[in-house]
Tab-separated table of C-alpha atoms and ligand atoms in Angstrom:
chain	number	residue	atom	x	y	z
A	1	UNK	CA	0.000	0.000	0.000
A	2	UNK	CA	1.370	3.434	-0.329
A	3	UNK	CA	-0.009	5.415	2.312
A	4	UNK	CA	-0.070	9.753	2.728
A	5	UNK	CA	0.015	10.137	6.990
A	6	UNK	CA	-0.605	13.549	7.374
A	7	UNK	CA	0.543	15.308	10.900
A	8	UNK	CA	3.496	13.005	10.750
A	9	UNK	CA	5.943	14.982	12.541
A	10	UNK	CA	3.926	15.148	15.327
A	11	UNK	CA	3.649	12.703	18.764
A	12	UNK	CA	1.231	10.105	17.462
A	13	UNK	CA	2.388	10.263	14.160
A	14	UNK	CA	5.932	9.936	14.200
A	15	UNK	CA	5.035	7.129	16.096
A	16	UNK	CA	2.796	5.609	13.816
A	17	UNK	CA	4.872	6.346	10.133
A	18	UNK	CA	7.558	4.288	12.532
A	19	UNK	CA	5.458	1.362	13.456
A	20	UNK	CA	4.122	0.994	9.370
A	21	UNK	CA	8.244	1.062	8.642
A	22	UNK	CA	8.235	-2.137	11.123
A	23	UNK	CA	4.935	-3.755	10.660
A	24	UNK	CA	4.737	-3.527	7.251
A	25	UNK	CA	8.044	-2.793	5.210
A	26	UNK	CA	6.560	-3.748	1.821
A	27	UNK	CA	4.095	0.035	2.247
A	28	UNK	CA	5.297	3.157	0.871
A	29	UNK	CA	5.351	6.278	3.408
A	30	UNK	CA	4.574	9.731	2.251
A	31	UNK	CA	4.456	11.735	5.348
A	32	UNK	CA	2.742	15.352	5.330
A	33	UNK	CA	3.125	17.978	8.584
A	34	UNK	CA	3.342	21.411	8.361
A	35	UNK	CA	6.100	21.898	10.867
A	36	UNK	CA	4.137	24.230	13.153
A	37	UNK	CA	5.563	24.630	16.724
A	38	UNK	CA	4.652	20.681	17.309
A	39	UNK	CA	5.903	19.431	14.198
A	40	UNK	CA	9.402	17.769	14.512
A	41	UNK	CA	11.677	16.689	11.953
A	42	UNK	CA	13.899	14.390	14.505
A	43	UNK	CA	10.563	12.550	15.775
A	44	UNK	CA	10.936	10.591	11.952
A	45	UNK	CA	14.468	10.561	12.073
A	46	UNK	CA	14.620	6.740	12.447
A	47	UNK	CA	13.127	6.334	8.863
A	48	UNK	CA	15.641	8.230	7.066
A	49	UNK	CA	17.147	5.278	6.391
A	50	UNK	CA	13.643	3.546	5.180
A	51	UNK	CA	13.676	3.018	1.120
A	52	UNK	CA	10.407	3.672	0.996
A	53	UNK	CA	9.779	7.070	2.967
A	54	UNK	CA	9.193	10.362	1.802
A	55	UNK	CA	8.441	13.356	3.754
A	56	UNK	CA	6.636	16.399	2.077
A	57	UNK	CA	6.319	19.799	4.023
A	58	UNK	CA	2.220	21.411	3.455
A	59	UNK	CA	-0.703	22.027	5.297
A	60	UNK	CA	-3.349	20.147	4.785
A	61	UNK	CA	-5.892	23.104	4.483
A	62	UNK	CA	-4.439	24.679	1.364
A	63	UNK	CA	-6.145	23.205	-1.192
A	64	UNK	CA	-4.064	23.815	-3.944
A	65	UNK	CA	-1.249	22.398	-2.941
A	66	UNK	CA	-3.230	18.923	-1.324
A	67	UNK	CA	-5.000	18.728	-4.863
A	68	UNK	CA	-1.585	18.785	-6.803
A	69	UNK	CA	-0.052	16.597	-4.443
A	70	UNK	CA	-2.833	13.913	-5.142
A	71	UNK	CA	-2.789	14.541	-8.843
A	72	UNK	CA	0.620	13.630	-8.716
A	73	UNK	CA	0.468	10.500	-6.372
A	74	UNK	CA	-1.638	7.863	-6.295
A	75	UNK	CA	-2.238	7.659	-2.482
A	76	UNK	CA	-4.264	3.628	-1.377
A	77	UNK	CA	-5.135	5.190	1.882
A	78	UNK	CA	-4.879	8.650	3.396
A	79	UNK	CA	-4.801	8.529	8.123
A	80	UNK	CA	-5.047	12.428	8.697
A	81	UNK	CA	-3.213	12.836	12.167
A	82	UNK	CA	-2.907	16.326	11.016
A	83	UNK	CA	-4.522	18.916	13.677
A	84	UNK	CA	-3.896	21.666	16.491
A	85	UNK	CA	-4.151	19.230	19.176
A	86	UNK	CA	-4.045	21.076	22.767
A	87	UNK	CA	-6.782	22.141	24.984
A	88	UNK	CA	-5.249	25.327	26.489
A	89	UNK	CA	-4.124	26.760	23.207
A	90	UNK	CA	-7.891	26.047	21.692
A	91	UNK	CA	-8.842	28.240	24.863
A	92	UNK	CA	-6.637	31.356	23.791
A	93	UNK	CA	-6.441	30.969	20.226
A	94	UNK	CA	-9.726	29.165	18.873
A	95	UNK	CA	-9.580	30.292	15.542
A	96	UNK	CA	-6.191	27.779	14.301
A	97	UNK	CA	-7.827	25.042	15.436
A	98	UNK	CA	-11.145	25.616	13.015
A	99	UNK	CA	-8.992	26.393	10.057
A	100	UNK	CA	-6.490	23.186	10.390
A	101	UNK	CA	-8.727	20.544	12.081
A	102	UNK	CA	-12.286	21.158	10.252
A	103	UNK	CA	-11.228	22.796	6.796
A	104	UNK	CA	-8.636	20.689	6.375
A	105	UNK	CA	-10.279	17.775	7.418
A	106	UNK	CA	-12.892	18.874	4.633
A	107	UNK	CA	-10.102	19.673	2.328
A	108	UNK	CA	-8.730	15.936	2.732
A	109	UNK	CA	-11.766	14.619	2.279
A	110	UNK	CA	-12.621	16.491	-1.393
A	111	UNK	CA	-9.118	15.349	-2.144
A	112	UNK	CA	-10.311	11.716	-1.716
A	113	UNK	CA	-13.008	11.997	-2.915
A	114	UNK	CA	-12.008	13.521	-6.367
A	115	UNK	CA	-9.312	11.017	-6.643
A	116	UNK	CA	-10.927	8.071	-5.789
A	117	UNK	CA	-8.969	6.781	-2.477
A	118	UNK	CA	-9.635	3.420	-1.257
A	119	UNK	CA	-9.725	4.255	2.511
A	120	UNK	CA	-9.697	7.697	4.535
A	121	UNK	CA	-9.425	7.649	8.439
A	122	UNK	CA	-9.752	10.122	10.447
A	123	UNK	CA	-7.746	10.109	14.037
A	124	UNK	CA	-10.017	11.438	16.293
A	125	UNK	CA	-10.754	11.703	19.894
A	126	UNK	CA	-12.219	10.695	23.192
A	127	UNK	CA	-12.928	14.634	23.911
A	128	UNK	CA	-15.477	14.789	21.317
A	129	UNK	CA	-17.995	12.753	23.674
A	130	UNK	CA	-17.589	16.065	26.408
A	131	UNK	CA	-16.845	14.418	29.923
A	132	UNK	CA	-18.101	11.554	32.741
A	133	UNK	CA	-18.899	12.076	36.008
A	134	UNK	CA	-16.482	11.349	38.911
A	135	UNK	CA	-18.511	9.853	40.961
A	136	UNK	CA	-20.249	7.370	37.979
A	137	UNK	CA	-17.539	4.797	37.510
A	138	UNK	CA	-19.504	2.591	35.942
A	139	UNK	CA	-20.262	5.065	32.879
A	140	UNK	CA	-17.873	4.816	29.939
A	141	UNK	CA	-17.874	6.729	26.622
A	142	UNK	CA	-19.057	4.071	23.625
A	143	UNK	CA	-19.153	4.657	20.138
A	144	UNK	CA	-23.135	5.502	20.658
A	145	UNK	CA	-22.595	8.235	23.690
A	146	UNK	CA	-23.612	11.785	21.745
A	147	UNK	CA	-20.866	14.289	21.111
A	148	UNK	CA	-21.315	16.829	23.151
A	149	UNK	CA	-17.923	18.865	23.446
A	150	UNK	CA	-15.891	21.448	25.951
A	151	UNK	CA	-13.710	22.955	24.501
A	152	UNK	CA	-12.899	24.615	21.292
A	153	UNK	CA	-10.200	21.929	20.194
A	154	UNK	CA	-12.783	19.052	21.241
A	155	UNK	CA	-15.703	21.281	18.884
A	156	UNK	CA	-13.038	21.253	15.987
A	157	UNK	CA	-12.598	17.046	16.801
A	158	UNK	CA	-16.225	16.800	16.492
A	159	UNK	CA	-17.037	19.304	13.509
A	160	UNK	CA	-14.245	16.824	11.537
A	161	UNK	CA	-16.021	13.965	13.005
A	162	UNK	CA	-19.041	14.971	11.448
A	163	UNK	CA	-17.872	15.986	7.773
A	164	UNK	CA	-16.087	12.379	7.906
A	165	UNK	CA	-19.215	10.791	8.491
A	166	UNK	CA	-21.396	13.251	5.445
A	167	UNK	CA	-18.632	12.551	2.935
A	168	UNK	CA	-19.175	8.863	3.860
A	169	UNK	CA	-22.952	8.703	3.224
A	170	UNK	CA	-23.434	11.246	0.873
A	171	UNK	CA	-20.305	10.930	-1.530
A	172	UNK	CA	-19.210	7.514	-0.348
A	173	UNK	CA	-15.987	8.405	0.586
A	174	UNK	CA	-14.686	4.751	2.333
A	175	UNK	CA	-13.924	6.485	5.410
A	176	UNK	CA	-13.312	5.522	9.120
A	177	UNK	CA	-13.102	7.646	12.238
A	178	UNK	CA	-11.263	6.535	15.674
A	179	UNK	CA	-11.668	7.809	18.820
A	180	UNK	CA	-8.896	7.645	21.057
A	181	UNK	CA	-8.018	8.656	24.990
A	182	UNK	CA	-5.244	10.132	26.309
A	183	UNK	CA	-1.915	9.096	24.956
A	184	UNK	CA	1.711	8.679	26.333
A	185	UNK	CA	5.334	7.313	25.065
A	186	UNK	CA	8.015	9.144	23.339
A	187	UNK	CA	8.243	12.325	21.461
A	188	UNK	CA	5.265	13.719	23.025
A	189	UNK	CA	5.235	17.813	22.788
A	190	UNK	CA	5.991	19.189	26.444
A	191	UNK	CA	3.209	21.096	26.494
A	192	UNK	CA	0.944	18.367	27.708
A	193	UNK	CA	0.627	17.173	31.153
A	194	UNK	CA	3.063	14.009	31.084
A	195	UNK	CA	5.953	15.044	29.614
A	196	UNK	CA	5.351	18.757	31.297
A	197	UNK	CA	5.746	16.999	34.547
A	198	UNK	CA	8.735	14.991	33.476
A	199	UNK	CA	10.565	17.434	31.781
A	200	UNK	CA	10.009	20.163	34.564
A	201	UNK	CA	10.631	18.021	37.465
A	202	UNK	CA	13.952	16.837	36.075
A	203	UNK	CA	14.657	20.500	35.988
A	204	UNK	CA	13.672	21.065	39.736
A	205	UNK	CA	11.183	23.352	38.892
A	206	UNK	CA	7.229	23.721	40.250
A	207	UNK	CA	4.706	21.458	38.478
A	208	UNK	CA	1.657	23.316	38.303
A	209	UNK	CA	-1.519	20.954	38.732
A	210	UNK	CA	-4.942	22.204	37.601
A	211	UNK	CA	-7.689	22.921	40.483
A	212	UNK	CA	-7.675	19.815	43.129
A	213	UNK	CA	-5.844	17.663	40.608
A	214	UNK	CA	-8.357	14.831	40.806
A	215	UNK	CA	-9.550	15.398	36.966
A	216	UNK	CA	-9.478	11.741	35.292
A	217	UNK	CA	-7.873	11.037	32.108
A	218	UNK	CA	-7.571	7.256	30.604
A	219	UNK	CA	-4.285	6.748	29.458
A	220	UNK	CA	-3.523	4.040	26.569
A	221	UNK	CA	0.528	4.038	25.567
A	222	UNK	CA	0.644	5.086	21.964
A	223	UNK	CA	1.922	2.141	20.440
A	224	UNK	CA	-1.026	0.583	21.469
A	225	UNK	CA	-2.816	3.400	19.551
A	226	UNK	CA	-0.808	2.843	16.435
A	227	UNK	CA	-1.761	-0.790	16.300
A	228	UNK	CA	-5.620	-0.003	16.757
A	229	UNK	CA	-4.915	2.293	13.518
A	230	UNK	CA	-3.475	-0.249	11.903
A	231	UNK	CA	-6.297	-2.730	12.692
A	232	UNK	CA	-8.498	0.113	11.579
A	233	UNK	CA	-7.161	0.892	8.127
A	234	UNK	CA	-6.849	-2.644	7.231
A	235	UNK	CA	-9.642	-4.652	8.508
A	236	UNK	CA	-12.002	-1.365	9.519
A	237	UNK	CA	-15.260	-1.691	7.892
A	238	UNK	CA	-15.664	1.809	5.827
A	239	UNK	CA	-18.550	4.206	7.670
A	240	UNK	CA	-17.845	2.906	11.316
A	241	UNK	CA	-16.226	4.915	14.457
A	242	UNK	CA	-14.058	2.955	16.387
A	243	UNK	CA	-12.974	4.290	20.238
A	244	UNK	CA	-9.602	3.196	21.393
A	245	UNK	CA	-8.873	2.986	25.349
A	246	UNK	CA	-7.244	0.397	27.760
A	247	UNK	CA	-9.152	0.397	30.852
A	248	UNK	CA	-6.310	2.945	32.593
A	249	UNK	CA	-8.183	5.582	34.436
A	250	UNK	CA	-5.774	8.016	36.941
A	251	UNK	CA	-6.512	11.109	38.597
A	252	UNK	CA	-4.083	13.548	37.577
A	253	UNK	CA	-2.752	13.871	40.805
A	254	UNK	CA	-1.784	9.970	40.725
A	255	UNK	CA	0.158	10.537	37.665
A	256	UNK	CA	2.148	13.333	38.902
A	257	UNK	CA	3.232	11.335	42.169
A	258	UNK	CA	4.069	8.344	40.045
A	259	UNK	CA	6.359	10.927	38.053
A	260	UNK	CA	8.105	12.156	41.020
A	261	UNK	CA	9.035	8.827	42.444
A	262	UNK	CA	10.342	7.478	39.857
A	263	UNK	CA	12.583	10.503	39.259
A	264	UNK	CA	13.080	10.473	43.399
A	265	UNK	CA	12.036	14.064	43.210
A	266	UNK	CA	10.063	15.707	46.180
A	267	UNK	CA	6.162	16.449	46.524
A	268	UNK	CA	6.436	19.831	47.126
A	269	UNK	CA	7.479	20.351	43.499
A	270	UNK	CA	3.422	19.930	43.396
A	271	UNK	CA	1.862	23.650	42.277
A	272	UNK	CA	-2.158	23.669	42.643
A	273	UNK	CA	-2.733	26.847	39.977
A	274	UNK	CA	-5.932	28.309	39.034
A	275	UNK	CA	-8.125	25.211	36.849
A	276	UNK	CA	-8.471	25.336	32.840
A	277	UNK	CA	-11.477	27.000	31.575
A	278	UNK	CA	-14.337	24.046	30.992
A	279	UNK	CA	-11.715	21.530	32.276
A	280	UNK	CA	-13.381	18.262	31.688
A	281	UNK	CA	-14.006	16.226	34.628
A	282	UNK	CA	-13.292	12.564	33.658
A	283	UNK	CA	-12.744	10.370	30.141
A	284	UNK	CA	-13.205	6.441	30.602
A	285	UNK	CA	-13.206	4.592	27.230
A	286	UNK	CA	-15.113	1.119	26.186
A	287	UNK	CA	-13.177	-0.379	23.980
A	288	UNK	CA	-15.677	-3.651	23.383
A	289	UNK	CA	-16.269	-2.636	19.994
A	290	UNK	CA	-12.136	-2.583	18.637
A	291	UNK	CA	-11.525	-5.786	20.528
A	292	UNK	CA	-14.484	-8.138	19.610
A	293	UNK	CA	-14.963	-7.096	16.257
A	294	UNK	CA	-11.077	-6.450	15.010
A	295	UNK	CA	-9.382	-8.496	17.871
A	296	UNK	CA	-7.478	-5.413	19.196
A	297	UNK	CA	-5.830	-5.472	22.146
A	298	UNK	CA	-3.233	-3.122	23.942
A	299	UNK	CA	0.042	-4.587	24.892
A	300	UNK	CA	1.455	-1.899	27.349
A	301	UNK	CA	0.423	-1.441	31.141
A	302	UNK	CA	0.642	1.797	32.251
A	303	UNK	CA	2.813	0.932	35.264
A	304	UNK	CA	5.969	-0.408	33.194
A	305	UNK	CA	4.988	2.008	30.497
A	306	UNK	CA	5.190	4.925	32.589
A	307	UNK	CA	8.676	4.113	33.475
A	308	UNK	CA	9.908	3.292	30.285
A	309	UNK	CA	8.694	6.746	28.829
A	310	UNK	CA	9.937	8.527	31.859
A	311	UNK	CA	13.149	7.179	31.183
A	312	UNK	CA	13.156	7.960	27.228
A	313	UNK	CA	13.102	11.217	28.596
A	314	UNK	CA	15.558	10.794	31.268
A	315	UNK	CA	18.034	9.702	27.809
A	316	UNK	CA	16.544	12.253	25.017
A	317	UNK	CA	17.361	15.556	27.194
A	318	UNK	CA	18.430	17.222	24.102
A	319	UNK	CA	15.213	16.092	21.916
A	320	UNK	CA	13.114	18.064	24.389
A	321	UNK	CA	15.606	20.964	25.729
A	322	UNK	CA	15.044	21.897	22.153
A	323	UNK	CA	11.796	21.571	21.734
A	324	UNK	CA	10.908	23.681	24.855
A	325	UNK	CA	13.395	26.869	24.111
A	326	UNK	CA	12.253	29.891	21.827
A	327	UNK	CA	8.635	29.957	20.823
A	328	UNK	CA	7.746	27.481	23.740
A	329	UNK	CA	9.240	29.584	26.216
A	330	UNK	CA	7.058	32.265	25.160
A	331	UNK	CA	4.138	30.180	25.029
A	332	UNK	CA	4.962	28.721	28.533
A	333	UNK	CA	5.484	31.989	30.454
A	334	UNK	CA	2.443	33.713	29.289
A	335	UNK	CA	0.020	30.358	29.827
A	336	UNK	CA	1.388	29.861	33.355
A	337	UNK	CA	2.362	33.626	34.312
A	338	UNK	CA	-0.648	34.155	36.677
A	339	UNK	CA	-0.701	30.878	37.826
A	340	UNK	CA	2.578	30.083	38.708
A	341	UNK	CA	4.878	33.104	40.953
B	1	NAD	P1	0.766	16.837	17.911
B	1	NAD	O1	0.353	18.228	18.224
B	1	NAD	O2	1.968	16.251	18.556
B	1	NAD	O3	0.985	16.694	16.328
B	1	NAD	C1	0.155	17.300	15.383
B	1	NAD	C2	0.946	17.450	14.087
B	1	NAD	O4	0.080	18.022	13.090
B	1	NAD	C3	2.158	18.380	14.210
B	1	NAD	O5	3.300	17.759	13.666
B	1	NAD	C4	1.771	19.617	13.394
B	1	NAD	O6	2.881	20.246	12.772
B	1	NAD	C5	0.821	19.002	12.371
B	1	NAD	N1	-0.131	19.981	11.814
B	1	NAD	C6	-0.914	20.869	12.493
B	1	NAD	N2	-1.658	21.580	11.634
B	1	NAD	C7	-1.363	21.129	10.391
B	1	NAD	C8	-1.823	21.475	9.084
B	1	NAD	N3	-2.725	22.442	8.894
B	1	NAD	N4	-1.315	20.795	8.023
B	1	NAD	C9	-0.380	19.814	8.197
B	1	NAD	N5	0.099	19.461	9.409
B	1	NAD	C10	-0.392	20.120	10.485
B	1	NAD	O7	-0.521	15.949	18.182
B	1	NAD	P2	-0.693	14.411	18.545
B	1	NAD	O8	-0.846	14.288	20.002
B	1	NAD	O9	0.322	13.617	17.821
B	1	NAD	O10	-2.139	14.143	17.913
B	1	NAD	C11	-2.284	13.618	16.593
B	1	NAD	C12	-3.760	13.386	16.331
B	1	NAD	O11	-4.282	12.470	17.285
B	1	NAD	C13	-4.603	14.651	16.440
B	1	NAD	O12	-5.552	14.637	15.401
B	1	NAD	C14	-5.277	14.521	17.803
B	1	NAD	O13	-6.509	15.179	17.814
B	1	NAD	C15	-5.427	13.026	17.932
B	1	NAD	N6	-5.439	12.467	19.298
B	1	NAD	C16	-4.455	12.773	20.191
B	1	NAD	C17	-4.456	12.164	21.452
B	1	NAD	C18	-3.373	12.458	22.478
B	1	NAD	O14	-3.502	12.027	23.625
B	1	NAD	N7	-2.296	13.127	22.142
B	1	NAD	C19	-5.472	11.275	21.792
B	1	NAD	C20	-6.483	10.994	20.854
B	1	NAD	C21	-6.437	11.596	19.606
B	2	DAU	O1	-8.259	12.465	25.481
B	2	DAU	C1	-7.528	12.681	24.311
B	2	DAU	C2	-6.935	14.069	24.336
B	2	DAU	O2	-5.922	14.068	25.335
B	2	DAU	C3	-6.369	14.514	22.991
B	2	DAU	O3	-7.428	14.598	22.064
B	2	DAU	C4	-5.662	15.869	23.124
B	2	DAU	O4	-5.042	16.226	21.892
B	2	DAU	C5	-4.598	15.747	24.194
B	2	DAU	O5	-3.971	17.015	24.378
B	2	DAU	C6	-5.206	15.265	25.511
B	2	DAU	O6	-6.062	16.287	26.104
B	2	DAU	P1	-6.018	16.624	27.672
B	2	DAU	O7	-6.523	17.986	27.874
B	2	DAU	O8	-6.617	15.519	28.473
B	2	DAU	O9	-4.411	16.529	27.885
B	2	DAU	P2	-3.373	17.459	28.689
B	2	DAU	O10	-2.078	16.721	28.661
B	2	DAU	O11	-3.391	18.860	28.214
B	2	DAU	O12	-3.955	17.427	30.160
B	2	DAU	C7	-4.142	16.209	30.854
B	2	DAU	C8	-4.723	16.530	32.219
B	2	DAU	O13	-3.731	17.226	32.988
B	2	DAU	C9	-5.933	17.456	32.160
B	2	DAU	O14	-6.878	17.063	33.151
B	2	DAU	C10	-5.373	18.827	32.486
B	2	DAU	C11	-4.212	18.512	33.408
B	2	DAU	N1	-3.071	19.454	33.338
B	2	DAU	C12	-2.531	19.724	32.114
B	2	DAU	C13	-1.489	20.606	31.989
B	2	DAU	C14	-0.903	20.924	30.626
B	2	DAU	C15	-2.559	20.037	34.491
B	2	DAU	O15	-3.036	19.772	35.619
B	2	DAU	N2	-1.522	20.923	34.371
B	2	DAU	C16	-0.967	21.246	33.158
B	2	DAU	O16	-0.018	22.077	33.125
């Protein structure tokens, strides 16, 4: 198969371009990113030395350049990781996140559809389906809970979502849509919560923890995610949403003091700062759907995953020393200057 992975630079997919290059050597990689601030050449640098690899810089909402591209290759499949992809930037700056995640989405789709691709699928999320109580543990998000989203970043997941599914009934586009929770693992930006805490507490400095810290988030390691992908694109059955989770619920608090033991840092690193705006309360996935009908199953538990990515971090200093300096910084001091003293 020759396959176009858009967002490829990125966390999830860097991580999934790599795990194709394993899995299946015999596919052709084009992968697409923009480079914006999360986009990372060095996240693909292990498939340099792939024969089959290509990377091509472009956004994936100018449709000029996604129509030439597909006029000139013949793409079998097309997994759009491409998208602004945190929470607290949606809050600030809402406006990216319409323009890359939903018009490019659409854009993608056209593209597909014009050129007649066998398969589209759309990475999507868990935040789409808003949150769960705390105190309901035995309600968890299925592929029939209705979307009903927080924040701007989840209403751009959803929007997406929804053009995925028109351009699958109305134009037949052989699309698929899966909804994932929270991931972890290498090469994750430092601007979300795990590798935040890691990367500041190896530095010494204050970890600042939302409100009472007891928000829930269901953590799956992301090379469990790529394989659910893979299942997806391969055996998926065109028109269907597939959610993506391994039974891993933690408070956030949890998380943090799991961080600072292994790295035999102190507690009082711990900063409660003033709560995101809408900050959903809990995620909890139900996977039954994945695992009976494609025979998924995750691999990873969080406990020796946990360590193993804290300690990818503990060896790629460098990797994310330079991804935190310049524009980061920037971003960092002005999302946290009120919050943190
Ligand atoms: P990320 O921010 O690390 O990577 C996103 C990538 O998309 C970056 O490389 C960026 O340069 C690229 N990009 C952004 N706008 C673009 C555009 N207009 N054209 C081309 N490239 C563009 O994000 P991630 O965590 O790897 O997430 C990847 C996908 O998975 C997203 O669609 C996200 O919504 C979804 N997802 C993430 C998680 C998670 O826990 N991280 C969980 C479920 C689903
Ligand atoms: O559930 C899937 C989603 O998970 C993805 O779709 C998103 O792209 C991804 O960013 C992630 O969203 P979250 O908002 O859950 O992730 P984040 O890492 O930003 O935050 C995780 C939890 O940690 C959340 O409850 C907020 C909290 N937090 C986060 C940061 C950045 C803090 O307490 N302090 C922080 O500084």
């Amino acid at each position: 198969m020759k396959l176009l992975i858009t967002g490829a630079a990125g966390f999830i997919g860097a991580n999934f371009a790599s795990y194709i290059a394993q899995e299946h050597p015999e596919d052709e990689i084009v992968c697409l990113d923009l480079l914006t601030y999360a986009g990372n050449l060095l996240n693909l640098k292990a498939l340099e030395t792939h024969k089959r690899y290509r990377f091509v810089k472009g956004d994936i909402a100018d449709r000029t350049f996604i129509m030439e591209l597909f006029a000139k290759e013949t793409f079998d499949a097309v997994i759009n990781f491409a998208a602004e992809t945190h929470v607290d930037r949606s809050v600030t700056d809402p406006e990216i996140f319409l323009r890359s995640n939903v018009f490019g989405t659409q854009v993608l789709l056209d593209a597909c559809r014009t050129y007649g691709i066998k398969r589209y699928h759309q990475v999507s999320t868990d935040e789409v389906y808003g949150d769960l109580p705390l105190d309901r543990p035995d309600l968890l998000f299925t592929e029939e809970t209705p979307l009903h989203t927080s924040s701007p970043y989840s209403a751009s997941k959803a929007s997406a979502d929804m053009y995925v599914l028109a351009y699958f009934r109305t134009y037949q586009v052989p699309a698929t849509i899966s909804r994932c929770s929270n991931n972890y693992g290498p090469y994750q930006f430092p601007e979300k919560m795990i590798p935040l805490m890691i990367s500041r507490a190896l530095a010494d400095e204050q970890l600042p923890l939302y409100g009472d810290g007891l928000n829930v988030r269901d953590w799956l390691h992301v090379y469990d995610h790529c394989s659910a992908i893979d299942l997806i694109l391969r055996n998926g059955k065109a028109g269907e949403v597939y959610n993506i989770g391994g039974h891993n619920e933690k408070t956030n608090l949890e998380v943090i003091k799991m961080i600072l033991k292994t790295l035999q840092k102190p507690e009082s690193l711990i900063s409660y700062v003033t709560d995101r705006p809408g900050h959903d309360l809990r995620y909890a996935i139900n996977p039954d759907k994945i695992e009976r009908e494609l025979g998924w199953k995750p691999v990873y538990h969080f406990e020796t995953g946990i360590l193993q990515t804290i300690q990818w971090y503990v060896d790629n200093r460098e990797w994310w020393e330079a991804t935190i300096s310049g524009e980061y910084r920037r971003y960092f001091d002005e999302m946290y200057k009120e919050r943190l003293s």
